[in-house]
């Protein structure tokens, strides 16, 4: 959103206003604040689902470890299968429209669980379908939501915008997890999914209200096929000496994290006999750690460099898992 021209005034006034306008700030940036609010609200709602869905599967439907594994895999699979096509879709379509459409669709998909429960038709295949479709919509939405930041703010504000967005995500994740834990205890796991559905509606409304500083022009000439664009993107990444190790590292990390996520909720709820409150406390602690990391990331990155910071972060993962190996 462009800054309006200053009104006419005394001779000295234009110089003062001009100096102020050369230092843009995120404070008072209406489009970014609206974007920030919508994304944080949707993430808070998704954190409620992160508590409610495993509880529904394990407690309401008596899911087995294999069924919980399939449910977790259904939620994670779209991230591996659709990440590259989602990037192409974000380049070809209006990012704003894609965000609104995926939010509205996600609201309807999540609301299907309480609807099936009320009709007595809730089964594990229904949960599998919801997790799979919701995961696909999340991948598409995030591809557009991440890319649109460069169109919302000036280039000099992009690092600050990304840092504030990640901090907001961490706070919203913790708040949603703790709030979801309380809501599950008071309302029941199935009814709590209506809160997640409402959060997607709020996010869709916020996305519809943002405006961009500039539109990215479409490429001239004939549009190439999706497979062609994906292949060219992969070839570019694999040839780049910096991007190639980063992509491979993140891929292995996501694979390992997926293994942990698959049995995390089941182990707490069934093997350790935790209730929804215990599950929420553990998930909320992870969100609090994410918030703390978001606060110090930029300072550490400026001090020791992004490469060293990445190495320290990845080295901390096995260290954090060591207590589990020592536990009885």
XYZ file of C-alpha atoms in Angstrom:
328
model
C 0.000 0.000 0.000
C 1.645 3.223 -1.140
C 2.112 6.209 1.166
C -0.147 9.128 0.157
C 1.505 12.385 -0.864
C 1.867 14.993 1.907
C -0.611 17.871 1.984
C 0.504 21.378 1.041
C 2.155 23.243 3.867
C 4.889 25.741 4.755
C 8.121 25.740 2.834
C 9.991 23.762 5.474
C 7.315 21.073 5.789
C 8.019 19.177 2.543
C 11.648 18.526 3.509
C 10.606 17.065 6.878
C 7.939 14.844 5.353
C 10.274 13.678 2.590
C 12.904 12.583 5.098
C 10.288 10.653 7.086
C 8.919 8.919 3.993
C 12.371 7.589 3.068
C 12.362 5.352 6.162
C 9.381 3.021 5.729
C 8.193 1.048 8.723
C 5.848 -1.844 9.411
C 4.199 0.211 12.130
C 0.827 1.286 10.813
C 1.189 -0.816 7.643
C -2.457 -1.767 7.298
C -2.146 -4.507 4.690
C 0.686 -6.267 6.493
C -1.091 -6.054 9.841
C -4.246 -7.517 8.285
C -2.222 -10.281 6.659
C -0.413 -10.926 9.944
C -3.683 -11.148 11.886
C -5.312 -13.530 9.417
C -2.375 -15.915 9.232
C -1.912 -15.956 13.012
C -5.622 -16.630 13.545
C -5.629 -19.547 11.115
C -2.530 -21.019 12.739
C -4.082 -20.711 16.190
C -7.109 -22.602 14.917
C -4.905 -25.257 13.335
C -3.162 -25.696 16.684
C -6.556 -26.458 18.196
C -6.995 -29.188 15.577
C -3.521 -30.527 16.355
C -4.836 -31.329 19.836
C -8.381 -32.304 18.867
C -7.814 -34.656 15.901
C -5.550 -37.167 17.702
C -7.932 -37.143 20.637
C -10.877 -37.845 18.324
C -9.019 -40.742 16.688
C -7.666 -42.302 19.877
C -10.516 -41.641 22.301
C -13.673 -41.422 20.193
C -12.856 -44.005 17.503
C -10.429 -46.271 19.455
C -7.801 -45.968 16.729
C -4.932 -48.447 16.658
C -1.255 -47.407 16.317
C -1.413 -48.259 12.604
C -4.487 -46.067 12.109
C -2.845 -43.167 13.946
C 0.184 -43.622 11.699
C -1.994 -43.490 8.576
C -3.749 -40.358 9.902
C -0.447 -38.586 10.500
C 0.860 -39.692 7.111
C -2.275 -38.387 5.398
C -1.653 -34.963 6.925
C 2.043 -34.902 5.972
C 1.936 -36.510 2.522
C 0.686 -33.410 0.640
C 3.725 -31.499 1.823
C 5.992 -33.926 -0.034
C 3.784 -34.403 -3.078
C 2.442 -30.902 -3.713
C 5.179 -28.515 -2.568
C 6.609 -27.988 -6.063
C 3.243 -27.778 -7.906
C 2.058 -25.379 -5.199
C 4.970 -23.071 -5.978
C 4.013 -23.074 -9.663
C 0.379 -22.368 -8.739
C 1.479 -19.439 -6.590
C 3.401 -17.976 -9.532
C 0.566 -18.416 -12.033
C -2.462 -17.450 -9.925
C -3.297 -14.419 -7.847
C -1.770 -15.108 -4.443
C -4.506 -13.181 -2.688
C -7.278 -15.148 -4.391
C -5.477 -18.421 -3.735
C -5.233 -17.593 -0.022
C -8.931 -16.734 0.210
C -10.006 -19.832 -1.735
C -7.891 -22.248 0.305
C -9.086 -20.725 3.593
C -12.747 -21.084 2.614
C -12.214 -24.655 1.440
C -10.329 -25.538 4.639
C -13.177 -24.145 6.765
C -15.626 -26.443 4.984
C -13.352 -29.504 5.232
C -12.750 -29.112 8.972
C -16.456 -28.534 9.623
C -17.177 -31.901 7.966
C -15.857 -33.740 11.052
C -18.410 -32.313 13.529
C -21.112 -32.709 10.875
C -20.332 -36.407 10.411
C -20.107 -36.882 14.168
C -23.535 -35.320 14.675
C -24.955 -37.586 11.954
C -23.345 -40.682 13.478
C -21.185 -41.202 10.381
C -17.740 -40.308 11.748
C -15.175 -43.004 10.914
C -11.423 -43.245 10.493
C -11.689 -43.037 6.668
C -13.468 -39.698 7.147
C -10.581 -38.468 9.309
C -8.090 -39.728 6.714
C -9.852 -37.771 3.984
C -10.058 -34.626 6.094
C -6.361 -34.810 7.004
C -5.339 -35.413 3.388
C -7.426 -32.608 1.868
C -6.569 -30.187 4.673
C -2.861 -30.934 4.223
C -3.130 -30.216 0.497
C -4.959 -26.941 1.100
C -2.363 -25.939 3.686
C 0.495 -26.487 1.229
C -1.224 -24.368 -1.420
C -2.077 -21.631 1.072
C 1.404 -21.435 2.566
C 3.042 -21.224 -0.856
C 0.961 -18.143 -1.627
C 1.152 -16.653 1.884
C 4.952 -16.808 2.017
C 5.432 -15.412 -1.483
C 2.984 -12.524 -1.076
C 5.082 -10.849 1.644
C 7.414 -9.380 -0.985
C 4.369 -7.805 -2.652
C 2.967 -6.368 0.582
C 5.970 -4.435 1.882
C 8.987 -2.590 0.546
C 12.065 -4.767 -0.147
C 13.920 -3.225 2.800
C 11.125 -4.351 5.150
C 10.960 -7.978 3.988
C 13.395 -9.356 6.659
C 11.500 -7.591 9.460
C 8.170 -8.716 8.024
C 9.318 -12.338 7.901
C 10.689 -12.192 11.443
C 7.475 -10.709 12.809
C 5.414 -13.260 10.930
C 7.397 -16.175 12.358
C 7.144 -14.734 15.879
C 3.393 -14.313 15.454
C 3.125 -17.898 14.208
C 4.934 -19.153 17.294
C 2.748 -17.148 19.676
C -0.424 -18.168 17.857
C 0.666 -21.797 17.882
C 1.244 -21.809 21.631
C -1.927 -19.834 22.368
C -3.971 -22.078 20.096
C -2.540 -25.223 21.655
C -3.189 -24.123 25.230
C -6.570 -22.675 24.313
C -7.406 -25.823 22.373
C -6.479 -27.967 25.345
C -8.871 -26.041 27.569
C -11.568 -26.113 24.891
C -11.216 -29.884 24.412
C -11.672 -30.375 28.133
C -14.747 -28.121 28.240
C -16.435 -28.765 24.880
C -15.081 -32.075 23.656
C -12.595 -32.745 20.875
C -15.113 -32.921 18.019
C -16.884 -29.664 18.851
C -13.528 -27.868 19.103
C -12.958 -28.386 15.399
C -15.660 -25.787 14.814
C -13.233 -23.257 16.323
C -10.669 -24.186 13.699
C -13.287 -23.826 10.965
C -14.144 -20.340 12.260
C -10.457 -19.376 12.300
C -10.177 -20.188 8.596
C -13.173 -17.967 7.868
C -11.508 -15.089 9.738
C -8.285 -15.705 7.823
C -10.189 -15.640 4.511
C -11.787 -12.309 5.417
C -8.401 -10.829 6.362
C -6.816 -12.073 3.136
C -9.610 -10.473 1.122
C -8.842 -7.094 2.752
C -5.123 -6.854 1.974
C -3.722 -4.860 -0.936
C -0.315 -5.213 -2.556
C 2.229 -2.548 -3.408
C 2.780 -4.031 -6.837
C 1.606 -6.921 -8.957
C 4.080 -9.419 -10.362
C 3.636 -9.341 -14.160
C 2.865 -12.576 -15.938
C 5.563 -14.042 -18.129
C 5.396 -13.146 -21.807
C 4.959 -15.790 -24.472
C 3.366 -19.196 -24.351
C 2.850 -20.657 -20.905
C 5.024 -23.673 -20.238
C 3.720 -26.870 -18.708
C 3.772 -27.475 -14.968
C 6.121 -30.451 -15.327
C 8.525 -28.347 -17.380
C 8.637 -25.574 -14.806
C 9.124 -28.043 -11.957
C 11.962 -29.797 -13.813
C 13.700 -26.505 -14.570
C 13.349 -25.430 -10.945
C 14.820 -28.702 -9.683
C 17.716 -28.488 -12.132
C 18.466 -24.945 -11.008
C 18.405 -25.917 -7.326
C 20.550 -29.027 -7.785
C 23.181 -27.065 -9.729
C 23.389 -24.276 -7.171
C 26.152 -24.962 -4.582
C 24.209 -23.161 -1.839
C 20.627 -24.218 -2.492
C 21.407 -27.906 -3.082
C 22.704 -28.702 0.449
C 19.979 -26.573 2.036
C 17.193 -28.391 0.190
C 18.661 -31.839 0.903
C 19.158 -30.977 4.565
C 15.600 -29.726 4.976
C 14.241 -32.799 3.165
C 16.023 -35.208 5.523
C 14.973 -33.117 8.500
C 11.322 -33.149 7.420
C 11.499 -36.935 6.964
C 12.859 -37.439 10.477
C 10.374 -35.016 11.986
C 7.549 -36.843 10.228
C 8.580 -40.087 11.941
C 8.419 -38.413 15.342
C 5.114 -36.676 14.603
C 3.470 -39.900 13.474
C 3.535 -41.584 16.888
C 3.869 -38.548 19.109
C 0.220 -38.056 20.014
C -0.528 -41.776 20.205
C 2.399 -42.410 22.550
C 1.287 -39.646 24.908
C -2.409 -40.518 24.864
C -2.221 -44.305 24.945
C 1.189 -45.535 26.106
C 1.720 -42.864 28.772
C -2.015 -42.491 29.502
C -1.967 -38.700 29.096
C -5.243 -36.875 28.641
C -5.867 -33.958 26.275
C -4.487 -31.540 28.875
C -1.139 -33.310 28.994
C -0.949 -33.452 25.219
C -1.716 -29.743 24.993
C 0.939 -28.836 27.556
C 3.625 -30.703 25.626
C 2.596 -29.226 22.272
C 2.357 -25.745 23.806
C 5.876 -26.045 25.190
C 7.094 -26.673 21.646
C 5.319 -23.515 20.514
C 6.893 -21.503 23.325
C 10.316 -22.724 22.210
C 9.531 -21.646 18.641
C 8.631 -18.162 19.877
C 11.873 -17.852 21.835
C 13.841 -18.969 18.792
C 12.074 -16.442 16.568
C 13.007 -13.627 18.969
C 16.737 -14.364 18.991
C 17.220 -15.655 15.438
C 17.951 -12.321 13.800
C 20.444 -11.210 16.452
C 22.269 -14.525 16.363
C 22.241 -14.529 12.567
C 23.787 -11.059 12.458
C 26.422 -12.045 15.002
C 27.574 -15.488 13.835
C 26.138 -15.715 10.322
C 23.231 -17.749 8.917
C 25.370 -20.791 8.057
C 26.716 -21.231 11.580
C 23.240 -20.621 12.989
C 21.805 -23.402 10.820
C 24.504 -25.822 11.997
C 23.844 -24.984 15.644
C 20.110 -25.422 15.169
C 20.414 -28.813 13.494
C 22.954 -29.982 16.087
C 20.504 -29.090 18.865
C 17.849 -31.520 17.612
C 19.624 -34.775 18.636
C 20.704 -33.154 21.893
C 17.061 -32.403 22.717
C 16.087 -35.990 21.941
C 18.782 -37.524 24.159
C 16.636 -37.468 27.355
C 14.118 -39.780 25.650
C 16.857 -42.367 25.166
C 17.741 -42.201 28.866
C 14.152 -42.386 30.103
C 12.787 -45.652 31.472
